[in-house]
mmCIF file of C-alpha atoms in Angstrom:
data_model
loop_
_atom_site.group_PDB
_atom_site.id
_atom_site.type_symbol
_atom_site.label_atom_id
_atom_site.label_comp_id
_atom_site.label_asym_id
_atom_site.label_seq_id
_atom_site.Cartn_x
_atom_site.Cartn_y
_atom_site.Cartn_z
ATOM 1 C CA MET A 12 159.465 102.282 -108.770
ATOM 2 C CA LYS A 13 158.404 98.812 -110.172
ATOM 3 C CA LYS A 14 156.459 97.432 -107.386
ATOM 4 C CA GLN A 15 153.073 99.081 -106.834
ATOM 5 C CA VAL A 16 152.583 99.951 -103.161
ATOM 6 C CA GLY A 17 150.146 102.481 -101.853
ATOM 7 C CA ILE A 18 146.498 103.082 -100.323
ATOM 8 C CA GLU A 19 144.143 100.326 -101.022
ATOM 9 C CA ALA A 20 141.226 101.598 -98.698
ATOM 10 C CA LEU A 21 140.474 104.082 -95.980
ATOM 11 C CA ALA A 22 137.803 105.095 -93.454
ATOM 12 C CA ILE A 23 137.170 108.129 -91.495
ATOM 13 C CA ALA A 24 135.789 108.830 -87.923
ATOM 14 C CA VAL A 25 134.598 112.194 -86.455
ATOM 15 C CA PRO A 26 133.211 113.207 -83.137
ATOM 16 C CA ARG A 27 129.463 112.898 -82.706
ATOM 17 C CA ARG A 28 128.938 116.686 -82.569
ATOM 18 C CA TYR A 29 129.698 119.979 -84.372
ATOM 19 C CA VAL A 30 129.110 123.624 -84.107
ATOM 20 C CA ASP A 31 128.155 125.833 -87.159
ATOM 21 C CA ILE A 32 130.999 128.181 -87.846
ATOM 22 C CA GLU A 33 128.517 131.031 -88.423
ATOM 23 C CA ASP A 34 126.893 130.320 -84.973
ATOM 24 C CA LEU A 35 130.516 130.648 -83.369
ATOM 25 C CA ALA A 36 131.355 133.833 -85.273
ATOM 26 C CA ARG A 37 128.114 135.744 -84.037
ATOM 27 C CA ALA A 38 128.629 134.498 -80.483
ATOM 28 C CA ARG A 39 132.215 135.878 -80.735
ATOM 29 C CA GLY A 40 130.839 139.285 -82.210
ATOM 30 C CA VAL A 41 132.666 138.680 -85.459
ATOM 31 C CA ASP A 42 131.417 139.084 -89.021
ATOM 32 C CA PRO A 43 130.663 135.329 -89.958
ATOM 33 C CA ALA A 44 132.617 136.101 -93.151
ATOM 34 C CA LYS A 45 135.818 136.387 -91.514
ATOM 35 C CA PHE A 46 135.397 132.602 -90.596
ATOM 36 C CA THR A 47 133.525 131.498 -93.725
ATOM 37 C CA ALA A 48 135.233 133.397 -96.515
ATOM 38 C CA GLY A 49 138.503 134.264 -94.439
ATOM 39 C CA LEU A 50 139.325 130.735 -93.200
ATOM 40 C CA GLY A 51 137.150 128.482 -95.631
ATOM 41 C CA ALA A 52 135.270 127.106 -92.684
ATOM 42 C CA LYS A 53 131.646 125.867 -92.709
ATOM 43 C CA GLU A 54 131.386 123.603 -89.585
ATOM 44 C CA MET A 55 133.845 122.527 -86.751
ATOM 45 C CA ALA A 56 133.962 119.100 -85.057
ATOM 46 C CA VAL A 57 133.301 119.348 -81.169
ATOM 47 C CA ALA A 58 135.203 116.496 -79.511
ATOM 48 C CA ASP A 59 134.265 115.746 -75.628
ATOM 49 C CA PRO A 60 136.961 114.023 -73.655
ATOM 50 C CA GLY A 61 135.381 110.709 -74.345
ATOM 51 C CA GLU A 62 136.470 111.162 -77.955
ATOM 52 C CA ASP A 63 140.267 111.245 -77.683
ATOM 53 C CA SER A 64 142.819 110.145 -80.270
ATOM 54 C CA VAL A 65 142.487 106.553 -79.181
ATOM 55 C CA SER A 66 138.578 106.158 -79.403
ATOM 56 C CA LEU A 67 138.675 107.993 -82.869
ATOM 57 C CA ALA A 68 141.695 105.969 -84.126
ATOM 58 C CA ALA A 69 140.032 102.613 -82.996
ATOM 59 C CA THR A 70 136.486 103.643 -84.713
ATOM 60 C CA ALA A 71 138.443 104.574 -88.061
ATOM 61 C CA ALA A 72 140.434 101.374 -88.074
ATOM 62 C CA SER A 73 137.255 99.264 -87.206
ATOM 63 C CA ARG A 74 135.394 100.600 -89.833
ATOM 64 C CA LEU A 75 138.347 100.142 -92.292
ATOM 65 C CA ILE A 76 138.529 96.513 -91.451
ATOM 66 C CA GLN A 77 134.897 95.722 -91.546
ATOM 67 C CA ARG A 78 133.903 97.697 -94.552
ATOM 68 C CA ASN A 79 136.800 96.308 -96.628
ATOM 69 C CA GLY A 80 136.819 92.779 -95.404
ATOM 70 C CA VAL A 81 140.201 93.028 -94.123
ATOM 71 C CA ASP A 82 141.773 89.848 -92.916
ATOM 72 C CA PRO A 83 143.534 90.818 -89.741
ATOM 73 C CA SER A 84 145.991 88.002 -89.686
ATOM 74 C CA ARG A 85 147.526 89.483 -93.030
ATOM 75 C CA VAL A 86 148.245 92.858 -91.484
ATOM 76 C CA GLY A 87 151.781 93.235 -90.234
ATOM 77 C CA MET A 88 151.996 96.809 -88.862
ATOM 78 C CA LEU A 89 149.727 99.016 -87.163
ATOM 79 C CA VAL A 90 150.913 102.745 -86.880
ATOM 80 C CA VAL A 91 149.226 105.737 -85.496
ATOM 81 C CA GLY A 92 150.425 109.192 -86.562
ATOM 82 C CA THR A 93 149.300 111.547 -83.648
ATOM 83 C CA GLU A 94 150.311 114.595 -81.934
ATOM 84 C CA THR A 95 147.651 114.376 -79.231
ATOM 85 C CA GLY A 96 148.514 111.062 -77.569
ATOM 86 C CA VAL A 97 147.243 109.995 -74.207
ATOM 87 C CA ASP A 98 150.257 108.664 -72.441
ATOM 88 C CA HIS A 99 154.223 109.646 -72.755
ATOM 89 C CA SER A 100 154.944 105.750 -73.074
ATOM 90 C CA LYS A 101 152.071 103.734 -73.966
ATOM 91 C CA ALA A 102 151.490 104.123 -77.784
ATOM 92 C CA VAL A 103 147.803 104.906 -79.180
ATOM 93 C CA ALA A 104 148.387 102.156 -81.501
ATOM 94 C CA SER A 105 148.640 99.414 -78.543
ATOM 95 C CA HIS A 106 145.193 100.735 -77.432
ATOM 96 C CA VAL A 107 143.900 100.374 -80.858
ATOM 97 C CA GLN A 108 145.365 96.788 -81.334
ATOM 98 C CA GLY A 109 143.694 95.714 -78.015
ATOM 99 C CA LEU A 110 140.352 97.233 -78.690
ATOM 100 C CA LEU A 111 140.096 95.668 -82.130
ATOM 101 C CA LYS A 112 141.663 92.372 -80.826
ATOM 102 C CA LEU A 113 144.190 92.336 -83.359
ATOM 103 C CA PRO A 114 146.859 89.716 -83.735
ATOM 104 C CA ARG A 115 149.777 90.001 -81.428
ATOM 105 C CA THR A 116 152.220 89.277 -84.399
ATOM 106 C CA MET A 117 151.974 92.639 -85.784
ATOM 107 C CA ARG A 118 154.398 95.521 -85.134
ATOM 108 C CA THR A 119 152.758 98.541 -83.423
ATOM 109 C CA PHE A 120 153.926 101.969 -82.840
ATOM 110 C CA ASP A 121 153.063 105.869 -82.748
ATOM 111 C CA THR A 122 154.731 108.381 -85.043
ATOM 112 C CA GLN A 123 154.827 112.071 -83.886
ATOM 113 C CA HIS A 124 156.134 115.335 -85.535
ATOM 114 C CA ALA A 125 153.114 117.612 -85.275
ATOM 115 C CA CYS A 126 150.710 117.386 -88.284
ATOM 116 C CA TYR A 127 153.540 115.382 -90.171
ATOM 117 C CA GLY A 128 153.206 112.186 -88.093
ATOM 118 C CA GLY A 129 150.692 110.403 -90.216
ATOM 119 C CA THR A 130 152.852 110.875 -93.295
ATOM 120 C CA ALA A 131 155.878 109.545 -91.393
ATOM 121 C CA GLY A 132 153.717 106.419 -90.610
ATOM 122 C CA LEU A 133 152.474 105.969 -94.182
ATOM 123 C CA MET A 134 156.202 106.150 -95.625
ATOM 124 C CA ALA A 135 157.421 103.863 -93.126
ATOM 125 C CA ALA A 136 154.669 101.387 -93.971
ATOM 126 C CA THR A 137 155.076 102.035 -97.675
ATOM 127 C CA GLU A 138 158.841 101.547 -97.539
ATOM 128 C CA TRP A 139 158.524 98.371 -95.535
ATOM 129 C CA ILE A 140 156.104 96.740 -98.041
ATOM 130 C CA ALA A 141 158.172 97.848 -101.182
ATOM 131 C CA SER A 142 161.447 96.443 -99.466
ATOM 132 C CA GLY A 143 159.953 93.011 -99.322
ATOM 133 C CA ALA A 144 160.328 92.634 -95.634
ATOM 134 C CA ALA A 145 156.465 92.551 -95.320
ATOM 135 C CA ALA A 146 156.454 89.372 -97.242
ATOM 136 C CA GLY A 147 152.919 90.070 -98.697
ATOM 137 C CA ARG A 148 151.445 91.500 -95.567
ATOM 138 C CA SER A 149 149.737 94.848 -95.376
ATOM 139 C CA ALA A 150 149.675 97.802 -92.880
ATOM 140 C CA ILE A 151 147.148 99.833 -91.293
ATOM 141 C CA VAL A 152 148.279 103.666 -90.765
ATOM 142 C CA VAL A 153 145.841 105.829 -88.650
ATOM 143 C CA CYS A 154 146.004 109.512 -88.516
ATOM 144 C CA SER A 155 144.047 110.526 -85.405
ATOM 145 C CA ASP A 156 143.890 113.953 -83.601
ATOM 146 C CA ILE A 157 141.980 116.664 -81.608
ATOM 147 C CA ALA A 158 142.820 120.125 -82.538
ATOM 148 C CA ARG A 159 142.285 122.253 -79.513
ATOM 149 C CA TYR A 160 143.239 126.025 -78.957
ATOM 150 C CA GLY A 161 140.722 126.935 -76.223
ATOM 151 C CA LEU A 162 137.859 129.436 -75.770
ATOM 152 C CA ASN A 163 137.755 132.937 -77.182
ATOM 153 C CA THR A 164 141.394 132.437 -78.619
ATOM 154 C CA ALA A 165 142.538 133.425 -82.205
ATOM 155 C CA GLY A 166 142.831 129.889 -83.101
ATOM 156 C CA GLU A 167 139.332 128.917 -82.030
ATOM 157 C CA PRO A 168 137.539 128.720 -85.259
ATOM 158 C CA THR A 169 140.381 126.436 -86.471
ATOM 159 C CA GLN A 170 139.777 123.434 -84.036
ATOM 160 C CA GLY A 171 138.463 120.122 -84.936
ATOM 161 C CA GLY A 172 139.096 116.466 -84.529
ATOM 162 C CA GLY A 173 138.887 113.044 -86.203
ATOM 163 C CA ALA A 174 140.754 110.175 -87.806
ATOM 164 C CA VAL A 175 141.445 108.774 -91.124
ATOM 165 C CA ALA A 176 142.553 105.284 -91.317
ATOM 166 C CA LEU A 177 144.315 103.999 -94.414
ATOM 167 C CA LEU A 178 145.049 100.399 -95.359
ATOM 168 C CA VAL A 179 148.528 100.077 -97.173
ATOM 169 C CA SER A 180 149.341 97.424 -99.493
ATOM 170 C CA GLU A 181 150.485 95.966 -102.848
ATOM 171 C CA GLN A 182 147.080 96.623 -104.134
ATOM 172 C CA PRO A 183 146.768 100.244 -104.302
ATOM 173 C CA ASP A 184 143.130 100.751 -105.499
ATOM 174 C CA LEU A 185 143.084 104.286 -104.153
ATOM 175 C CA LEU A 186 146.684 105.697 -104.604
ATOM 176 C CA ALA A 187 149.633 103.706 -105.943
ATOM 177 C CA LEU A 188 152.662 106.022 -104.655
ATOM 178 C CA ASP A 189 155.624 107.120 -106.649
ATOM 179 C CA ILE A 190 158.142 105.623 -104.430
ATOM 180 C CA GLY A 191 161.567 107.246 -104.489
ATOM 181 C CA LEU A 192 160.418 110.621 -105.823
ATOM 182 C CA ASN A 193 159.567 112.191 -102.486
ATOM 183 C CA GLY A 194 161.113 115.674 -101.683
ATOM 184 C CA VAL A 195 161.710 116.539 -98.021
ATOM 185 C CA CYS A 196 162.649 119.690 -96.255
ATOM 186 C CA SER A 197 163.112 120.170 -92.508
ATOM 187 C CA MET A 198 164.336 122.800 -90.040
ATOM 188 C CA ASP A 199 164.366 123.428 -86.387
ATOM 189 C CA VAL A 200 161.933 126.326 -85.674
ATOM 190 C CA TYR A 201 159.370 127.141 -82.911
ATOM 191 C CA ASP A 202 156.273 128.027 -85.065
ATOM 192 C CA PHE A 203 153.845 125.652 -83.287
ATOM 193 C CA TRP A 204 154.184 123.353 -80.088
ATOM 194 C CA ARG A 205 152.334 121.999 -77.069
ATOM 195 C CA PRO A 206 154.255 121.771 -73.961
ATOM 196 C CA LEU A 207 153.973 118.761 -71.795
ATOM 197 C CA GLY A 208 151.026 118.974 -69.595
ATOM 198 C CA ARG A 209 148.956 121.296 -71.747
ATOM 199 C CA ARG A 210 145.749 120.402 -73.736
ATOM 200 C CA GLU A 211 145.879 123.637 -75.953
ATOM 201 C CA ALA A 212 148.518 124.245 -78.471
ATOM 202 C CA VAL A 213 150.980 127.419 -78.649
ATOM 203 C CA VAL A 214 151.145 128.965 -82.009
ATOM 204 C CA ASP A 215 152.983 131.713 -83.591
ATOM 205 C CA GLY A 216 150.411 132.113 -86.318
ATOM 206 C CA HIS A 217 152.054 134.328 -88.988
ATOM 207 C CA TYR A 218 155.423 132.703 -88.273
ATOM 208 C CA SER A 219 154.074 129.094 -88.859
ATOM 209 C CA ILE A 220 152.667 130.220 -92.241
ATOM 210 C CA SER A 221 155.998 131.450 -93.257
ATOM 211 C CA CYS A 222 157.774 128.290 -92.095
ATOM 212 C CA TYR A 223 155.050 126.036 -93.990
ATOM 213 C CA LEU A 224 155.665 127.986 -97.137
ATOM 214 C CA ASP A 225 159.343 127.894 -96.816
ATOM 215 C CA ALA A 226 159.230 124.025 -96.254
ATOM 216 C CA LEU A 227 156.892 123.378 -98.975
ATOM 217 C CA SER A 228 159.348 125.160 -101.557
ATOM 218 C CA GLY A 229 161.999 122.966 -100.599
ATOM 219 C CA ALA A 230 160.135 119.717 -100.385
ATOM 220 C CA TYR A 231 158.387 120.508 -103.664
ATOM 221 C CA ARG A 232 161.605 121.320 -105.526
ATOM 222 C CA GLY A 233 163.107 118.235 -104.092
ATOM 223 C CA TRP A 234 160.089 116.252 -105.634
ATOM 224 C CA ARG A 235 160.298 118.052 -108.971
ATOM 225 C CA GLU A 236 163.973 117.324 -109.248
ATOM 226 C CA ARG A 237 163.227 113.749 -109.321
ATOM 227 C CA ALA A 238 160.233 113.876 -111.118
ATOM 228 C CA LEU A 239 161.664 115.499 -114.007
ATOM 229 C CA ALA A 240 164.728 113.146 -113.906
ATOM 230 C CA HIS A 241 162.143 110.144 -114.209
ATOM 231 C CA GLU A 242 160.272 111.998 -116.890
ATOM 232 C CA VAL A 243 157.153 111.999 -114.604
ATOM 233 C CA VAL A 244 156.725 115.689 -115.568
ATOM 234 C CA ARG A 245 158.778 117.960 -117.654
ATOM 235 C CA TRP A 246 159.232 121.639 -118.582
ATOM 236 C CA GLY A 247 157.077 122.639 -121.592
ATOM 237 C CA ASP A 248 154.062 124.511 -122.658
ATOM 238 C CA SER A 249 152.848 123.932 -119.031
ATOM 239 C CA LEU A 250 154.617 124.152 -115.576
ATOM 240 C CA PRO A 251 155.593 120.917 -113.850
ATOM 241 C CA GLY A 252 153.245 121.457 -111.050
ATOM 242 C CA GLU A 253 150.382 121.814 -113.669
ATOM 243 C CA GLN A 254 150.701 118.474 -114.891
ATOM 244 C CA LEU A 255 149.514 116.909 -111.925
ATOM 245 C CA ALA A 256 145.654 116.349 -112.034
ATOM 246 C CA ARG A 257 145.039 117.611 -108.298
ATOM 247 C CA ILE A 258 147.403 118.731 -105.530
ATOM 248 C CA LEU A 259 146.626 118.175 -101.982
ATOM 249 C CA TYR A 260 147.815 120.228 -99.172
ATOM 250 C CA HIS A 261 147.875 120.170 -95.456
ATOM 251 C CA VAL A 262 145.013 122.385 -94.392
ATOM 252 C CA PRO A 263 144.960 123.733 -90.822
ATOM 253 C CA PHE A 264 142.151 125.870 -92.184
ATOM 254 C CA CYS A 265 141.132 125.739 -95.661
ATOM 255 C CA LYS A 266 142.288 128.976 -97.064
ATOM 256 C CA MET A 267 145.880 127.736 -96.316
ATOM 257 C CA ALA A 268 145.588 125.709 -99.361
ATOM 258 C CA ARG A 269 145.289 128.689 -101.599
ATOM 259 C CA LYS A 270 148.376 130.159 -100.003
ATOM 260 C CA ALA A 271 150.362 126.950 -100.314
ATOM 261 C CA HIS A 272 149.121 126.409 -104.109
ATOM 262 C CA THR A 273 150.163 130.114 -104.837
ATOM 263 C CA GLN A 274 153.651 129.414 -103.221
ATOM 264 C CA LEU A 275 153.946 126.147 -105.390
ATOM 265 C CA ARG A 276 153.277 127.936 -108.674
ATOM 266 C CA LEU A 277 155.626 130.410 -107.622
ATOM 267 C CA CYS A 278 158.420 127.942 -107.489
ATOM 268 C CA ASP A 279 157.756 126.861 -110.797
ATOM 269 C CA LEU A 280 157.625 130.389 -112.238
ATOM 270 C CA GLU A 281 160.826 131.472 -110.466
ATOM 271 C CA ASP A 282 162.736 128.270 -111.611
ATOM 272 C CA ALA A 283 161.376 127.851 -115.194
ATOM 273 C CA PRO A 284 163.764 128.124 -118.028
ATOM 274 C CA GLY A 285 163.754 131.952 -118.873
ATOM 275 C CA GLY A 286 161.497 132.567 -115.739
ATOM 276 C CA GLN A 287 164.163 134.731 -113.958
ATOM 277 C CA ASP A 288 163.392 137.441 -116.893
ATOM 278 C CA SER A 289 160.003 137.911 -115.378
ATOM 279 C CA THR A 290 159.462 140.647 -112.669
ATOM 280 C CA PRO A 291 158.693 139.542 -109.097
ATOM 281 C CA ALA A 292 155.358 141.195 -109.474
ATOM 282 C CA ALA A 293 154.402 139.491 -112.468
ATOM 283 C CA ARG A 294 155.553 136.187 -111.195
ATOM 284 C CA GLU A 295 153.429 136.685 -108.175
ATOM 285 C CA ASP A 296 150.309 137.833 -109.964
ATOM 286 C CA ALA A 297 150.712 134.585 -112.143
ATOM 287 C CA ALA A 298 151.245 132.292 -109.190
ATOM 288 C CA LYS A 299 147.784 133.398 -107.641
ATOM 289 C CA SER A 300 145.838 132.037 -110.705
ATOM 290 C CA GLN A 301 142.254 131.499 -109.591
ATOM 291 C CA ALA A 302 141.977 129.219 -112.482
ATOM 292 C CA SER A 303 144.695 127.006 -111.382
ATOM 293 C CA TYR A 304 143.458 126.826 -107.899
ATOM 294 C CA GLU A 305 139.855 125.871 -108.801
ATOM 295 C CA ALA A 306 141.047 123.264 -111.132
ATOM 296 C CA GLN A 307 143.702 121.455 -109.145
ATOM 297 C CA VAL A 308 142.901 122.208 -105.348
ATOM 298 C CA ALA A 309 139.294 123.378 -104.508
ATOM 299 C CA SER A 310 137.530 120.222 -105.075
ATOM 300 C CA SER A 311 139.547 118.473 -102.371
ATOM 301 C CA LEU A 312 138.595 120.791 -99.434
ATOM 302 C CA GLY A 313 134.799 119.942 -98.895
ATOM 303 C CA LEU A 314 135.299 117.442 -95.817
ATOM 304 C CA ASN A 315 137.796 119.837 -94.377
ATOM 305 C CA ALA A 316 135.383 122.704 -94.313
ATOM 306 C CA ARG A 317 132.961 120.721 -92.506
ATOM 307 C CA ILE A 318 134.955 119.120 -89.912
ATOM 308 C CA GLY A 319 137.987 121.560 -89.357
ATOM 309 C CA ASN A 320 141.711 121.075 -88.625
ATOM 310 C CA VAL A 321 142.558 117.428 -87.692
ATOM 311 C CA TYR A 322 146.346 117.941 -87.519
ATOM 312 C CA THR A 323 147.801 114.548 -88.926
ATOM 313 C CA ALA A 324 144.632 113.724 -90.645
ATOM 314 C CA SER A 325 144.011 116.934 -92.285
ATOM 315 C CA MET A 326 145.666 116.101 -95.793
ATOM 316 C CA TYR A 327 144.217 112.598 -95.602
ATOM 317 C CA LEU A 328 140.771 114.016 -95.030
ATOM 318 C CA ALA A 329 141.281 116.269 -98.411
ATOM 319 C CA LEU A 330 142.245 112.847 -99.878
ATOM 320 C CA ALA A 331 139.028 111.135 -98.892
ATOM 321 C CA GLY A 332 136.951 114.168 -100.058
ATOM 322 C CA LEU A 333 138.776 114.393 -103.297
ATOM 323 C CA LEU A 334 138.328 110.772 -104.209
ATOM 324 C CA HIS A 335 134.738 110.571 -102.746
ATOM 325 C CA GLY A 336 133.792 113.207 -105.268
ATOM 326 C CA GLU A 337 136.030 112.400 -108.248
ATOM 327 C CA GLY A 338 137.453 108.850 -107.770
ATOM 328 C CA SER A 339 136.042 107.751 -111.207
ATOM 329 C CA ALA A 340 137.257 110.995 -113.142
ATOM 330 C CA LEU A 341 140.675 110.788 -111.523
ATOM 331 C CA ALA A 342 141.366 107.048 -112.120
ATOM 332 C CA GLY A 343 144.870 106.680 -113.831
ATOM 333 C CA LYS A 344 145.691 110.494 -113.217
ATOM 334 C CA ARG A 345 148.680 111.433 -111.252
ATOM 335 C CA VAL A 346 148.182 113.692 -107.998
ATOM 336 C CA GLY A 347 150.546 115.429 -105.681
ATOM 337 C CA LEU A 348 150.364 115.689 -101.833
ATOM 338 C CA LEU A 349 152.231 118.047 -99.559
ATOM 339 C CA SER A 350 152.303 117.182 -95.996
ATOM 340 C CA TYR A 351 153.590 119.584 -93.292
ATOM 341 C CA GLY A 352 154.393 119.468 -89.517
ATOM 342 C CA SER A 353 155.559 122.343 -87.371
ATOM 343 C CA GLY A 354 158.714 122.132 -85.951
ATOM 344 C CA CYS A 355 159.368 121.699 -88.768
ATOM 345 C CA VAL A 356 159.186 119.020 -91.745
ATOM 346 C CA ALA A 357 157.503 119.024 -95.085
ATOM 347 C CA GLU A 358 157.207 116.185 -97.735
ATOM 348 C CA PHE A 359 155.857 116.359 -101.041
ATOM 349 C CA TYR A 360 155.175 113.045 -102.897
ATOM 350 C CA SER A 361 152.817 111.807 -105.533
ATOM 351 C CA GLY A 362 150.906 108.881 -106.759
ATOM 352 C CA VAL A 363 148.538 107.646 -109.465
ATOM 353 C CA VAL A 364 144.697 107.101 -108.654
ATOM 354 C CA GLY A 365 143.536 103.539 -108.873
ATOM 355 C CA GLU A 366 140.782 102.385 -111.118
ATOM 356 C CA GLY A 367 139.029 100.892 -107.968
ATOM 357 C CA ALA A 368 139.075 104.201 -106.152
ATOM 358 C CA ALA A 369 135.550 104.887 -106.788
ATOM 359 C CA ARG A 370 134.379 101.507 -105.550
ATOM 360 C CA ARG A 371 136.608 101.607 -102.448
ATOM 361 C CA MET A 372 135.170 105.124 -101.757
ATOM 362 C CA ALA A 373 131.741 103.844 -101.886
ATOM 363 C CA GLN A 374 132.435 101.679 -99.034
ATOM 364 C CA THR A 375 133.550 104.474 -96.634
ATOM 365 C CA ASP A 376 130.056 106.075 -96.467
ATOM 366 C CA VAL A 377 131.558 109.354 -96.020
ATOM 367 C CA GLU A 378 127.948 111.147 -96.172
ATOM 368 C CA GLU A 379 126.435 108.785 -93.726
ATOM 369 C CA VAL A 380 129.227 109.445 -91.278
ATOM 370 C CA LEU A 381 128.695 113.087 -91.394
ATOM 371 C CA ALA A 382 124.947 112.786 -91.405
ATOM 372 C CA LYS A 383 124.799 111.144 -88.098
ATOM 373 C CA ARG A 384 126.372 114.130 -86.436
ATOM 374 C CA GLU A 385 124.558 116.267 -84.091
ATOM 375 C CA ARG A 386 124.538 120.243 -84.431
ATOM 376 C CA VAL A 387 125.134 121.685 -81.224
ATOM 377 C CA SER A 388 124.556 125.475 -79.759
ATOM 378 C CA VAL A 389 127.585 127.526 -78.878
ATOM 379 C CA GLU A 390 126.531 127.147 -75.420
ATOM 380 C CA GLU A 391 126.746 123.388 -75.433
ATOM 381 C CA TYR A 392 130.125 123.659 -77.415
ATOM 382 C CA GLU A 393 131.419 125.676 -74.460
ATOM 383 C CA ARG A 394 130.052 123.383 -71.800
ATOM 384 C CA ILE A 395 132.067 120.616 -73.704
ATOM 385 C CA MET A 396 135.137 122.453 -74.131
ATOM 386 C CA ARG A 397 135.230 123.184 -70.277
ATOM 387 C CA LEU A 398 134.921 119.440 -69.190
ATOM 388 C CA ALA A 399 138.267 118.215 -67.552
ATOM 389 C CA SER A 400 140.126 115.606 -69.716
ATOM 390 C CA ASP A 401 139.425 112.681 -67.299
ATOM 391 C CA ALA A 402 135.762 113.573 -67.150
ATOM 392 C CA PRO A 403 134.130 112.198 -70.410
ATOM 393 C CA ASP A 404 130.335 112.603 -71.110
ATOM 394 C CA GLN A 405 128.655 109.193 -70.066
ATOM 395 C CA LEU A 406 127.343 108.361 -73.568
ATOM 396 C CA THR A 407 126.676 104.904 -75.033
ATOM 397 C CA PRO A 408 128.858 104.534 -78.155
ATOM 398 C CA ALA A 409 127.028 103.672 -81.174
ATOM 399 C CA PRO A 410 127.712 100.018 -82.775
ATOM 400 C CA GLY A 411 131.140 99.888 -84.140
ATOM 401 C CA GLU A 412 132.364 103.023 -82.195
ATOM 402 C CA PHE A 413 134.468 103.543 -79.258
ATOM 403 C CA ARG A 414 134.659 106.240 -76.338
ATOM 404 C CA LEU A 415 136.826 106.779 -73.304
ATOM 405 C CA ALA A 416 134.518 105.712 -70.397
ATOM 406 C CA GLU A 417 136.860 106.211 -67.321
ATOM 407 C CA ILE A 418 140.402 106.645 -66.176
ATOM 408 C CA ARG A 419 141.072 104.303 -63.202
ATOM 409 C CA GLU A 420 144.539 104.420 -61.453
ATOM 410 C CA HIS A 421 145.915 106.082 -64.539
ATOM 411 C CA ARG A 422 144.544 103.339 -66.767
ATOM 412 C CA ARG A 423 142.478 104.450 -69.852
ATOM 413 C CA ILE A 424 138.884 102.222 -69.949
ATOM 414 C CA TYR A 425 137.317 102.500 -73.116
ATOM 415 C CA ALA A 426 133.650 101.333 -74.163
ATOM 416 C CA ALA A 427 132.503 99.660 -77.359
ATOM 417 C CA GLY A 428 129.400 100.016 -79.173
#
């Protein structure tokens, strides 16, 4: 834990169009409160076939490089975490490398394990740098996905799309990771999957939530054991989880963060010295503390509520939202992060927010990225959803952005703005 390694900067990319979640609810004959209060949603990104995992990843990575003055010659690794890749063999990372004309001397690959793929990439990059093998070079990790369940399905209001690009280095201005404290829990389950050849995912909703909470419990307890041993947290007047300034969760929909936080608190209450003397009902009530949720979690969900589910990028979108709003206030404070991928694996890790977080986040222009989007009608959203995957709208990408233009003899051709 001596060498500081973590996230130096980040950038985001989102589809150019979105639908208001209340419009969608009314079109489906549903009380809007079911989507707003029930799911925590406000808006949902709408990606057309031209906005695939490659184009969004390339746009986010390009913004990261340009807005932070990154020297590409000093980047030795490019990883894309995605579960919506465009080819069974050719990596999204190789497309991004070519579109951005990055050096041939870097290692490029994709990481896949449902929504956990981005975190898998981040840990690979972090440990590569921490080991000394990077020899002073940085890494770019991009989380890029399109969440798609189809029209008139139970999962329809939890769709979305976008990308978050992370610069990982020995100058962690945003977040210095607590290397070696990570807790992991994995198991073989069928809670969510997308068979080869399908654009829409298959999900066993209630079972998936159960798997998420079980994996969270194992991962958090693993982290807590190591954090207690290193005296990062301790049992005392407050629970170990309460000693984290903020906790970020994987959010397939925003209300999932509330369920996750309740489960994490329950772990502490059940395991606390003397905690076993409390009744299960009392522990459950204490775990549902509204004050704890508001203090530690709620402020991170603003971007997720406006963009929707972004699979691998969901937790990192929450990180962007948190540091965009509270970068200065959280400088020097420790936060916890819970990543989950169906199938399944969870990883809980922590890090300290950097003194340069507010300055770095100002360069991401989060509000500008969102302000440029176009609100579309439900009818237009449905038209876009019905487009074939190889039939993108013929639109000119904005400067610094990329779009899939056509597929020619199975080769994907991209246009740059």
